[in-house]
Amino acid sequence: MSPQPVSPEFPIRKVTVMEDRAQVSRSALITLPAGTSLVRADRVSPLIADRTLRATLAGTAGRVLDTRVRRRATLGATRPDREQPLAAERQELLDRILLAEGEQATFRNQQERLRSSLTKVLGLIARESGRGQDQKAQWEQMLHRSQAALDRAVEDEAVGQKRLDDLRERLALIEERLAEARQPTSYYWGTLEAVVEVPQPGEYLLTWDYLVPCAVWRPVYHAELTEEISWSCQATVWQNTGEDWRQIQLVLSTARPAAGAEAPLLREDRLTLRDKKPEERKTVEVECRDEAIEVTSASTPGARATRVPGVDDGGQVRTFVVPTPVDIPSDGQPYQMEYARFQAQCRTDLICLPEIDELVHLRSRLANPGPLPLLAGPVHLVRQGCYVGRTQVPLIAPGESFDLGWGSEDDLAVVRKTGSQSREATLLRKAVHEYWCRLYLSNTGAVRRTIRLCERIPVSEIEDVQVKLLQEETSPGFQRDDNGRLTWELALEPGAHQEIRLSYEVETSGRVRWSGL
């Protein structure tokens, strides 16, 4: 005896969107007779991964014997609701084109009459002048009037032709859209089926869970700077799974079901030694390079936000819940929704790195006050009610401090000039390379400004190359760290100017082969 079919509505209750797919949960209270029944859920996504389909009955009174997905297709118009309005718009354009073509014909006939009239005026002038008549003023007036009328007719025809061309372009676009609306296409959908067995009749809660592709989310943030920073954590969600999500509970997850769950195996990395050749012992190859300083905090100088193709969660699966029900249609368009918001106190300062950019930037430093980390993603910046740009943040742990840049200050100007010279110390067989930098800062505003100015000098890793800062030729008042960075705290009054000097020497032995900075 075949099981009795039951086909209630199973609305989508919860969707967990992951990095490249989504887990959908449907549930409903259904009335089942005692024994075996076939339960169906119609019009679901045809993209369901069959291996992930799972049906569960609440409690222990019943059990699910089998589950499957059946897929169907039908043929229909792409946009039947658009065909009638497009047809009406097409007919209106045809009527307007017909009227415009009639106007163009009228303009051309008018031009022919005016050209004929101008020819007759010229003939009259030729005959009268041949008879010795001299009516120059009258002839000029006649010619000017005829030529002006002809120019107006030519201009009217050009304007009408432009209007006619625009109407024809619109008609071509409407006809293309109308053809798409009338073009039959295939629609696919799926039907979930489950064979369930219950010992007695009654209401049972049946839940379907399955994974679908074509769904993705990425974090995006909005930060507004006033006396403090207003921070909004938002998610941009795209989905084209074939089923609309209406009034669902949305959960955002950084899980990657497709990634392997096994720990990586360590491989051998063998190091070998060899004796240097006599020629290699006589020379030392030296090169200049920028070394990235690895740090664990985003607020440490030198740290940079890394652009990642997916969701950077630091290796631990995180989940974020959107507090209100949302609607996300299956159209592949981006939809943004907020899942968290906070206010944070911050410290601001003005920083200048002229080696990278000859501008003074406003920088803020704040700490993540929430219990959850901030995932790596873009940040839209709003300052004094105006959008000022976009930046990027890496993964920020709870309580960790990080910096944000808010653009340059227009009333502060910076100019950087550099130079170098080299000489040889023949007695010691050494070469000395001297480098200098001059920085000129100006405050054109009406208030006093304090600026953190940062420059750097090389740091040597070998004894054959020595770097020496020339204190006498360098402006005092700086702080120097182990990475070669020199920082000045400068206070500029309104209309003030200040010059900062930096000089240093790089001394190399005769064994060094070096191309310089």
Coordinates of N, CA and C in Angstrom, one line a residue, residues 30 32-33 35-39 55-67 194-200 204-206:
I30 N 2.4 20.0 10.6 CA 1.5 19.2 9.7 C 0.7 18.2 10.4
L32 N -0.8 14.6 10.4 CA -0.5 13.3 9.8 C -1.4 12.2 10.4
P33 N -1.8 11.3 9.5 CA -2.6 10.1 10.0 C -1.6 9.1 10.6
G35 N 0.5 5.8 10.7 CA 1.1 5.0 9.7 C 2.1 5.8 8.9
T36 N 2.2 5.4 7.6 CA 3.2 6.0 6.7 C 2.6 7.0 5.8
S37 N 3.2 8.1 5.6 CA 2.7 9.2 4.8 C 3.9 9.8 3.9
L38 N 3.5 10.3 2.7 CA 4.4 10.9 1.8 C 4.2 12.4 1.9
V39 N 5.2 13.2 2.4 CA 5.1 14.6 2.6 C 5.9 15.3 1.5
A55 N 15.5 15.8 6.6 CA 14.2 16.0 7.2 C 14.1 15.4 8.5
T56 N 13.6 16.2 9.5 CA 13.5 15.7 10.9 C 12.1 16.0 11.5
L57 N 11.6 15.1 12.2 CA 10.4 15.2 13.0 C 10.7 15.5 14.4
A58 N 10.1 16.6 15.0 CA 10.3 16.9 16.4 C 9.8 15.8 17.3
G59 N 10.6 15.6 18.3 CA 10.3 14.5 19.3 C 10.7 13.2 18.8
T60 N 10.3 12.2 19.5 CA 10.7 10.8 19.3 C 9.5 9.9 18.9
A61 N 8.3 10.5 18.6 CA 7.2 9.7 18.3 C 7.2 9.2 16.9
G62 N 7.8 9.9 16.0 CA 7.8 9.4 14.6 C 9.3 9.4 14.0
R63 N 9.4 8.9 12.8 CA 10.7 8.9 12.2 C 10.5 9.1 10.7
V64 N 11.6 9.6 10.1 CA 11.7 9.8 8.6 C 12.4 8.6 8.0
L65 N 11.7 8.0 7.0 CA 12.2 6.8 6.4 C 13.0 7.1 5.2
D66 N 12.7 8.1 4.4 CA 13.4 8.4 3.2 C 13.2 9.9 2.8
T67 N 14.2 10.5 2.1 CA 14.0 11.8 1.6 C 14.6 11.9 0.2
A194 N 9.4 13.4 1.4 CA 9.9 12.6 2.6 C 8.8 11.6 3.0
V195 N 9.3 10.4 3.2 CA 8.4 9.3 3.7 C 8.5 9.2 5.2
V196 N 7.4 9.5 5.9 CA 7.5 9.6 7.4 C 6.5 8.5 8.0
E197 N 6.8 8.1 9.1 CA 6.0 7.1 9.8 C 5.7 7.6 11.3
V198 N 4.5 7.7 11.6 CA 4.1 8.1 13.0 C 3.2 7.0 13.6
P199 N 3.2 6.8 14.9 CA 2.4 5.8 15.5 C 0.9 6.1 15.7
Q200 N 0.6 7.4 15.7 CA -0.7 7.8 16.0 C -1.0 9.2 15.3
Y204 N 2.5 17.3 13.8 CA 3.9 17.1 14.0 C 4.7 18.2 13.3
L205 N 5.8 18.6 13.9 CA 6.7 19.6 13.4 C 7.7 19.0 12.5
L206 N 7.6 19.2 11.2 CA 8.6 18.7 10.2 C 9.5 19.8 9.8

